[in-house]
Amino acid sequence: MALDTADADAPRLRLDASAAVHPLLSDDGSTAAGETAEQLDARYAPYARRDAYGTMGRGPLPAAQAVRLALAAAVLLPLRFVAGMLVLLLYYLVCRACTLFVDADGGRPRLAGWRRKAVLRSGCALSRAMLFVFGFYWIRETRRRSPNAKDQFEESQRPGAIVSNHVSYVDILYHMSASFPSFVAKESVSRLPLIGLISNCLGCIFVQRESKSSEAKGVSGAVAERIQEVCQDKNTPMMLLFPEGTTTNGDYLLPFKTGAFLAGAPVQPVILKYPYRRFSPAWDSMDGARHVLLLLCQFINHMEVVRLPVYYPSQLEKEDPKLYANNVRKLIAMEVG
């Protein structure tokens, strides 16, 4: 995984070898910003698909692959769709039952006792069931231990957030099955049928990303406040944050945004990888509906997870969130080589 998106040795984004390869280039081979074709390819390399389905998932397929896809679409796709909807409906019913007669704080139900345990345990189990439906039958997990562990009494503070690289929407399902965290979502998600109630039970922070107003500071402040709450209240679920801010093809690690590090609290770094042979689960440059269709039509999907030791920031990192973010990014990049 590369640290910089403009690595000269990195695989380049390849489209058709014609004059229309770079329609935004001028006659001298540069963009309006002065970028050359090579620089443009390097900049978009983190979003290039390199699987059997090609650019945007619409590349030509060999006859055998096309027949296999047609059979999967006729048999496997409907079965998985029905199974996935049943899993989603079951968890919605659990959340509906556990939130009856419960006061909501800004739409977020304050669950405690048996209600919280039921939502948590069933959420983890059903998220894993949904991954199974998607073809992730086995997930290889590796836990790294700190080579120079410090005094456990000194560093016993609970991590406030899970920070992870972002490759696919499947990332969220894995994290829900492993630790059931809260995360940041569009405000419109809270109004979706079934998913709206579930996301409120997760304690999600809802934002209006379409708004052109200065919401960024407010969102960062809300995230920092929630992370501090997590550190103080063991009943508050940890935050799940993707510091890259978008998904990539999994071969690159984009610069980290500082929102996850503003609170100066410890974080749990997690690395997700999706080895593949034909279809890559990475959601990079393909529309969502086509990606879900192809993912469900692949009989077996693979996922590997590396959980690094909790990262406890130094005093200098607490005072400089950008330094904190960069150091965690370097740690993750070193781990994946």
Tab-separated table of C-alpha atoms in Angstrom:
chain	number	residue	atom	x	y	z
A	1	MET	CA	0.000	0.000	0.000
A	2	ALA	CA	1.511	3.316	-1.038
A	3	LEU	CA	1.667	6.415	1.082
A	4	ASP	CA	1.602	8.901	-1.773
A	5	THR	CA	-0.911	8.913	-4.601
A	6	ALA	CA	1.639	10.214	-7.077
A	7	ASP	CA	4.145	7.396	-6.726
A	8	ALA	CA	5.939	7.096	-10.041
A	9	ASP	CA	6.250	3.316	-9.665
A	10	ALA	CA	2.573	2.772	-8.825
A	11	PRO	CA	0.166	1.123	-11.288
A	12	ARG	CA	-1.467	3.753	-13.467
A	13	LEU	CA	-5.114	4.229	-14.356
A	14	ARG	CA	-5.525	2.745	-17.862
A	15	LEU	CA	-8.446	3.546	-20.123
A	16	ASP	CA	-8.847	3.128	-23.905
A	17	ALA	CA	-5.707	3.756	-25.936
A	18	SER	CA	-7.277	6.443	-28.103
A	19	ALA	CA	-7.340	10.188	-28.504
A	20	ALA	CA	-10.302	10.322	-26.113
A	21	VAL	CA	-8.366	8.800	-23.202
A	22	HIS	CA	-8.030	12.196	-21.516
A	23	PRO	CA	-10.852	14.402	-22.830
A	24	LEU	CA	-9.918	17.125	-20.314
A	25	LEU	CA	-6.394	17.501	-21.681
A	26	SER	CA	-5.504	20.379	-23.952
A	27	ASP	CA	-3.494	20.092	-27.168
A	28	ASP	CA	-0.214	20.366	-25.277
A	29	GLY	CA	-1.129	17.312	-23.149
A	30	SER	CA	-1.956	19.148	-19.923
A	31	THR	CA	-5.083	20.075	-17.980
A	32	ALA	CA	-6.298	23.536	-17.114
A	33	ALA	CA	-4.390	23.136	-13.838
A	34	GLY	CA	-1.200	22.348	-15.756
A	35	GLU	CA	-1.205	18.579	-15.045
A	36	THR	CA	0.218	16.184	-17.607
A	37	ALA	CA	-1.407	12.886	-18.568
A	38	GLU	CA	1.031	11.014	-16.303
A	39	GLN	CA	0.240	13.264	-13.350
A	40	LEU	CA	-3.483	12.862	-13.966
A	41	ASP	CA	-3.178	9.078	-14.047
A	42	ALA	CA	-1.097	9.074	-10.857
A	43	ARG	CA	-3.632	11.285	-9.070
A	44	TYR	CA	-6.505	8.920	-9.870
A	45	ALA	CA	-4.533	5.702	-9.402
A	46	PRO	CA	-6.088	5.038	-5.938
A	47	TYR	CA	-9.497	4.727	-7.624
A	48	ALA	CA	-8.549	2.549	-10.631
A	49	ARG	CA	-10.114	-0.909	-10.909
A	50	ARG	CA	-7.740	-3.664	-11.877
A	51	ASP	CA	-10.008	-6.696	-11.622
A	52	ALA	CA	-11.465	-8.843	-14.425
A	53	TYR	CA	-14.410	-6.464	-14.889
A	54	GLY	CA	-12.266	-3.510	-15.907
A	55	THR	CA	-12.917	0.226	-15.689
A	56	MET	CA	-16.228	1.093	-14.006
A	57	GLY	CA	-16.978	-2.649	-13.954
A	58	ARG	CA	-17.986	-2.520	-17.625
A	59	GLY	CA	-14.996	-4.091	-19.335
A	60	PRO	CA	-15.354	-6.996	-21.813
A	61	LEU	CA	-15.566	-10.474	-20.253
A	62	PRO	CA	-14.392	-13.810	-21.666
A	63	ALA	CA	-17.256	-16.104	-22.707
A	64	ALA	CA	-16.727	-18.481	-19.767
A	65	GLN	CA	-16.796	-15.595	-17.291
A	66	ALA	CA	-19.934	-14.149	-18.881
A	67	VAL	CA	-21.727	-17.511	-18.607
A	68	ARG	CA	-20.667	-17.877	-14.958
A	69	LEU	CA	-21.970	-14.373	-14.218
A	70	ALA	CA	-25.304	-15.109	-15.931
A	71	LEU	CA	-25.794	-18.299	-13.907
A	72	ALA	CA	-24.950	-16.525	-10.652
A	73	ALA	CA	-27.373	-13.709	-11.491
A	74	ALA	CA	-30.140	-16.240	-12.129
A	75	VAL	CA	-29.559	-18.455	-9.077
A	76	LEU	CA	-27.249	-16.933	-6.477
A	77	LEU	CA	-28.372	-13.302	-6.682
A	78	PRO	CA	-32.074	-13.804	-5.779
A	79	LEU	CA	-31.217	-16.207	-2.960
A	80	ARG	CA	-28.740	-13.801	-1.426
A	81	PHE	CA	-31.060	-10.835	-1.878
A	82	VAL	CA	-33.908	-12.588	-0.042
A	83	ALA	CA	-31.567	-13.815	2.706
A	84	GLY	CA	-30.095	-10.327	3.149
A	85	MET	CA	-33.529	-8.723	3.422
A	86	LEU	CA	-34.575	-11.319	6.024
A	87	VAL	CA	-31.470	-10.569	8.110
A	88	LEU	CA	-32.146	-6.827	7.871
A	89	LEU	CA	-35.815	-7.248	8.780
A	90	LEU	CA	-34.959	-9.469	11.750
A	91	TYR	CA	-32.569	-6.916	13.182
A	92	TYR	CA	-35.083	-4.121	12.616
A	93	LEU	CA	-37.631	-6.077	14.668
A	94	VAL	CA	-35.065	-6.548	17.456
A	95	CYS	CA	-34.337	-2.806	17.491
A	96	ARG	CA	-38.049	-1.961	17.387
A	97	ALA	CA	-38.775	-4.212	20.347
A	98	CYS	CA	-35.823	-2.901	22.384
A	99	THR	CA	-36.713	0.763	21.818
A	100	LEU	CA	-40.344	0.508	22.905
A	101	PHE	CA	-41.074	2.952	25.751
A	102	VAL	CA	-37.482	4.280	25.622
A	103	ASP	CA	-36.777	8.009	25.635
A	104	ALA	CA	-34.739	9.264	22.686
A	105	ASP	CA	-32.166	12.021	22.993
A	106	GLY	CA	-32.194	13.821	19.641
A	107	GLY	CA	-33.449	10.646	17.950
A	108	ARG	CA	-30.807	8.494	19.659
A	109	PRO	CA	-32.408	5.933	22.010
A	110	ARG	CA	-30.653	5.750	25.359
A	111	LEU	CA	-30.482	1.991	25.759
A	112	ALA	CA	-29.281	0.313	28.934
A	113	GLY	CA	-29.395	-3.047	30.654
A	114	TRP	CA	-30.941	-5.951	28.737
A	115	ARG	CA	-32.051	-3.685	25.910
A	116	ARG	CA	-28.517	-2.578	25.121
A	117	LYS	CA	-27.183	-6.144	25.394
A	118	ALA	CA	-29.882	-7.454	23.048
A	119	VAL	CA	-29.217	-4.767	20.436
A	120	LEU	CA	-25.450	-5.212	20.732
A	121	ARG	CA	-25.245	-9.005	20.649
A	122	SER	CA	-27.880	-9.491	17.984
A	123	GLY	CA	-26.295	-6.679	15.945
A	124	CYS	CA	-22.874	-8.355	15.990
A	125	ALA	CA	-24.311	-11.778	15.150
A	126	LEU	CA	-26.598	-10.567	12.371
A	127	SER	CA	-23.877	-8.383	10.848
A	128	ARG	CA	-21.710	-11.484	10.604
A	129	ALA	CA	-24.676	-13.324	9.099
A	130	MET	CA	-24.995	-10.566	6.496
A	131	LEU	CA	-21.304	-10.922	5.630
A	132	PHE	CA	-21.924	-14.646	5.167
A	133	VAL	CA	-24.791	-13.821	2.807
A	134	PHE	CA	-22.406	-11.595	0.833
A	135	GLY	CA	-20.006	-14.519	0.420
A	136	PHE	CA	-17.505	-13.728	3.170
A	137	TYR	CA	-17.586	-17.214	4.666
A	138	TRP	CA	-14.199	-16.998	6.380
A	139	ILE	CA	-12.505	-13.840	7.634
A	140	ARG	CA	-8.857	-14.070	8.552
A	141	GLU	CA	-8.073	-11.885	11.565
A	142	THR	CA	-4.636	-11.058	12.945
A	143	ARG	CA	-3.965	-9.178	16.165
A	144	ARG	CA	-0.669	-7.386	16.590
A	145	ARG	CA	0.796	-6.882	20.039
A	146	SER	CA	2.911	-3.907	20.937
A	147	PRO	CA	6.614	-4.902	20.939
A	148	ASN	CA	7.345	-2.494	23.788
A	149	ALA	CA	4.212	-2.605	25.903
A	150	LYS	CA	4.106	0.038	28.603
A	151	ASP	CA	2.600	-0.123	32.043
A	152	GLN	CA	-0.950	-1.447	31.594
A	153	PHE	CA	-2.154	0.592	34.551
A	154	GLU	CA	-0.805	3.730	32.927
A	155	GLU	CA	-2.344	2.999	29.522
A	156	SER	CA	-5.682	1.501	30.424
A	157	GLN	CA	-7.836	4.255	28.905
A	158	ARG	CA	-10.479	2.904	26.572
A	159	PRO	CA	-9.937	3.900	22.907
A	160	GLY	CA	-12.425	6.492	21.784
A	161	ALA	CA	-12.503	5.514	18.127
A	162	ILE	CA	-11.665	2.808	15.636
A	163	VAL	CA	-9.703	4.244	12.708
A	164	SER	CA	-9.629	2.118	9.586
A	165	ASN	CA	-8.694	2.313	5.946
A	166	HIS	CA	-11.777	2.582	3.735
A	167	VAL	CA	-12.170	0.195	0.807
A	168	SER	CA	-15.862	-0.733	0.590
A	169	TYR	CA	-19.268	-0.396	2.216
A	170	VAL	CA	-18.572	-3.938	3.440
A	171	ASP	CA	-16.102	-2.342	5.875
A	172	ILE	CA	-19.028	-1.174	8.005
A	173	LEU	CA	-20.554	-4.657	8.171
A	174	TYR	CA	-17.276	-6.111	9.421
A	175	HIS	CA	-16.826	-3.471	12.105
A	176	MET	CA	-20.440	-3.936	13.210
A	177	SER	CA	-19.847	-7.672	13.562
A	178	ALA	CA	-16.611	-7.142	15.505
A	179	SER	CA	-17.253	-4.198	17.817
A	180	PHE	CA	-20.607	-2.618	16.890
A	181	PRO	CA	-19.454	1.042	16.810
A	182	SER	CA	-21.217	4.274	15.930
A	183	PHE	CA	-20.250	6.177	12.814
A	184	VAL	CA	-20.952	9.350	10.857
A	185	ALA	CA	-23.729	9.093	8.266
A	186	LYS	CA	-25.812	11.318	6.039
A	187	GLU	CA	-28.809	12.852	7.757
A	188	SER	CA	-31.084	11.238	5.166
A	189	VAL	CA	-30.041	7.780	6.437
A	190	SER	CA	-31.979	8.397	9.662
A	191	ARG	CA	-35.209	8.557	7.629
A	192	LEU	CA	-34.703	5.380	5.590
A	193	PRO	CA	-37.110	2.484	6.193
A	194	LEU	CA	-35.629	-0.192	8.490
A	195	ILE	CA	-32.098	1.270	8.331
A	196	GLY	CA	-33.160	4.545	9.974
A	197	LEU	CA	-34.077	2.916	13.293
A	198	ILE	CA	-31.003	0.676	13.195
A	199	SER	CA	-28.667	3.624	12.629
A	200	ASN	CA	-30.266	5.468	15.551
A	201	CYS	CA	-29.712	2.436	17.785
A	202	LEU	CA	-26.084	2.487	16.688
A	203	GLY	CA	-25.870	6.061	17.949
A	204	CYS	CA	-24.767	7.462	14.582
A	205	ILE	CA	-23.887	11.127	14.161
A	206	PHE	CA	-25.980	12.449	11.279
A	207	VAL	CA	-24.699	15.248	9.052
A	208	GLN	CA	-25.968	17.087	6.006
A	209	ARG	CA	-23.102	16.580	3.589
A	210	GLU	CA	-25.003	18.246	0.747
A	211	SER	CA	-25.128	21.521	2.652
A	212	LYS	CA	-22.780	24.237	1.426
A	213	SER	CA	-22.735	25.934	4.813
A	214	SER	CA	-19.784	25.693	7.176
A	215	GLU	CA	-20.841	22.369	8.783
A	216	ALA	CA	-17.343	20.876	8.829
A	217	LYS	CA	-16.384	22.506	12.117
A	218	GLY	CA	-19.664	21.445	13.705
A	219	VAL	CA	-19.252	17.834	12.574
A	220	SER	CA	-15.657	17.682	13.827
A	221	GLY	CA	-16.779	19.129	17.141
A	222	ALA	CA	-19.594	16.580	17.428
A	223	VAL	CA	-17.194	13.726	16.679
A	224	ALA	CA	-14.650	14.975	19.220
A	225	GLU	CA	-17.391	15.352	21.831
A	226	ARG	CA	-18.665	11.816	21.183
A	227	ILE	CA	-15.144	10.370	21.410
A	228	GLN	CA	-14.676	12.049	24.783
A	229	GLU	CA	-18.022	10.601	25.887
A	230	VAL	CA	-16.848	7.125	24.843
A	231	CYS	CA	-13.748	7.453	27.004
A	232	GLN	CA	-15.851	8.443	30.015
A	233	ASP	CA	-18.865	6.130	29.605
A	234	LYS	CA	-18.322	2.443	28.898
A	235	ASN	CA	-21.936	2.111	27.715
A	236	THR	CA	-21.340	4.517	24.822
A	237	PRO	CA	-20.271	2.634	21.670
A	238	MET	CA	-16.921	3.552	20.156
A	239	MET	CA	-16.863	5.705	17.039
A	240	LEU	CA	-15.871	4.149	13.714
A	241	LEU	CA	-14.055	6.688	11.555
A	242	PHE	CA	-12.435	6.429	8.134
A	243	PRO	CA	-9.822	9.224	8.181
A	244	GLU	CA	-9.233	8.979	4.411
A	245	GLY	CA	-12.729	10.392	3.888
A	246	THR	CA	-13.493	8.178	0.868
A	247	THR	CA	-13.013	4.668	-0.486
A	248	THR	CA	-10.058	3.580	-2.630
A	249	ASN	CA	-9.099	0.420	-4.512
A	250	GLY	CA	-7.242	-0.787	-1.402
A	251	ASP	CA	-3.760	-0.363	-2.867
A	252	TYR	CA	-3.282	3.148	-1.506
A	253	LEU	CA	-3.619	4.983	1.782
A	254	LEU	CA	-4.796	8.555	1.299
A	255	PRO	CA	-3.791	11.405	3.646
A	256	PHE	CA	-5.753	11.310	6.902
A	257	LYS	CA	-8.184	14.025	7.920
A	258	THR	CA	-7.868	15.174	11.527
A	259	GLY	CA	-11.468	14.735	12.751
A	260	ALA	CA	-10.770	11.406	14.471
A	261	PHE	CA	-7.785	12.862	16.327
A	262	LEU	CA	-9.087	16.211	17.597
A	263	ALA	CA	-10.134	14.775	20.968
A	264	GLY	CA	-6.596	13.534	21.649
A	265	ALA	CA	-7.992	10.190	22.818
A	266	PRO	CA	-6.434	6.759	22.117
A	267	VAL	CA	-7.535	5.087	18.872
A	268	GLN	CA	-7.735	1.488	17.677
A	269	PRO	CA	-6.156	1.169	14.193
A	270	VAL	CA	-7.643	-1.577	12.003
A	271	ILE	CA	-6.548	-2.572	8.495
A	272	LEU	CA	-8.929	-4.235	6.023
A	273	LYS	CA	-7.797	-6.077	2.897
A	274	TYR	CA	-9.863	-7.779	0.206
A	275	PRO	CA	-7.828	-10.352	-1.758
A	276	TYR	CA	-9.597	-11.252	-5.007
A	277	ARG	CA	-9.206	-13.282	-8.183
A	278	ARG	CA	-11.944	-11.903	-10.450
A	279	PHE	CA	-14.091	-9.235	-8.797
A	280	SER	CA	-12.656	-6.741	-6.313
A	281	PRO	CA	-14.997	-5.814	-3.419
A	282	ALA	CA	-13.339	-2.367	-3.398
A	283	TRP	CA	-15.921	0.328	-4.134
A	284	ASP	CA	-13.756	2.770	-6.053
A	285	SER	CA	-15.043	3.880	-9.462
A	286	MET	CA	-18.212	1.833	-9.933
A	287	ASP	CA	-21.833	2.828	-9.312
A	288	GLY	CA	-23.362	1.313	-6.204
A	289	ALA	CA	-26.115	-0.828	-7.758
A	290	ARG	CA	-23.755	-2.515	-10.230
A	291	HIS	CA	-21.184	-3.104	-7.505
A	292	VAL	CA	-23.694	-4.804	-5.189
A	293	LEU	CA	-24.952	-6.941	-8.077
A	294	LEU	CA	-21.466	-8.174	-9.008
A	295	LEU	CA	-20.511	-8.705	-5.366
A	296	LEU	CA	-23.580	-10.864	-4.761
A	297	CYS	CA	-22.883	-12.829	-7.951
A	298	GLN	CA	-19.421	-13.852	-6.744
A	299	PHE	CA	-19.695	-17.111	-4.817
A	300	ILE	CA	-16.753	-16.534	-2.467
A	301	ASN	CA	-15.358	-13.196	-1.304
A	302	HIS	CA	-12.269	-12.833	0.845
A	303	MET	CA	-11.400	-10.461	3.668
A	304	GLU	CA	-8.303	-10.139	5.836
A	305	VAL	CA	-8.199	-8.007	8.975
A	306	VAL	CA	-5.209	-6.778	10.948
A	307	ARG	CA	-5.943	-5.222	14.335
A	308	LEU	CA	-3.025	-3.136	15.571
A	309	PRO	CA	-2.368	-2.286	19.244
A	310	VAL	CA	-4.278	0.669	20.672
A	311	TYR	CA	-2.386	3.841	19.805
A	312	TYR	CA	-1.892	6.121	22.819
A	313	PRO	CA	-0.930	9.637	21.675
A	314	SER	CA	1.941	11.553	23.201
A	315	GLN	CA	1.367	14.987	24.681
A	316	LEU	CA	2.751	16.528	21.500
A	317	GLU	CA	0.312	14.538	19.372
A	318	LYS	CA	-2.597	15.549	21.605
A	319	GLU	CA	-1.702	19.188	21.001
A	320	ASP	CA	-1.231	18.697	17.248
A	321	PRO	CA	-4.039	16.587	15.678
A	322	LYS	CA	-2.378	16.752	12.262
A	323	LEU	CA	0.807	15.208	13.662
A	324	TYR	CA	-1.293	12.576	15.458
A	325	ALA	CA	-3.149	11.719	12.222
A	326	ASN	CA	0.062	11.506	10.180
A	327	ASN	CA	1.763	9.228	12.721
A	328	VAL	CA	-1.176	6.801	12.832
A	329	ARG	CA	-1.226	6.776	9.027
A	330	LYS	CA	2.493	5.969	8.920
A	331	LEU	CA	1.977	3.142	11.410
A	332	ILE	CA	-0.752	1.590	9.249
A	333	ALA	CA	1.288	2.042	6.061
A	334	MET	CA	4.342	0.375	7.657
A	335	GLU	CA	2.223	-2.573	8.746
A	336	VAL	CA	0.934	-3.298	5.234
A	337	GLY	CA	4.287	-2.578	3.596
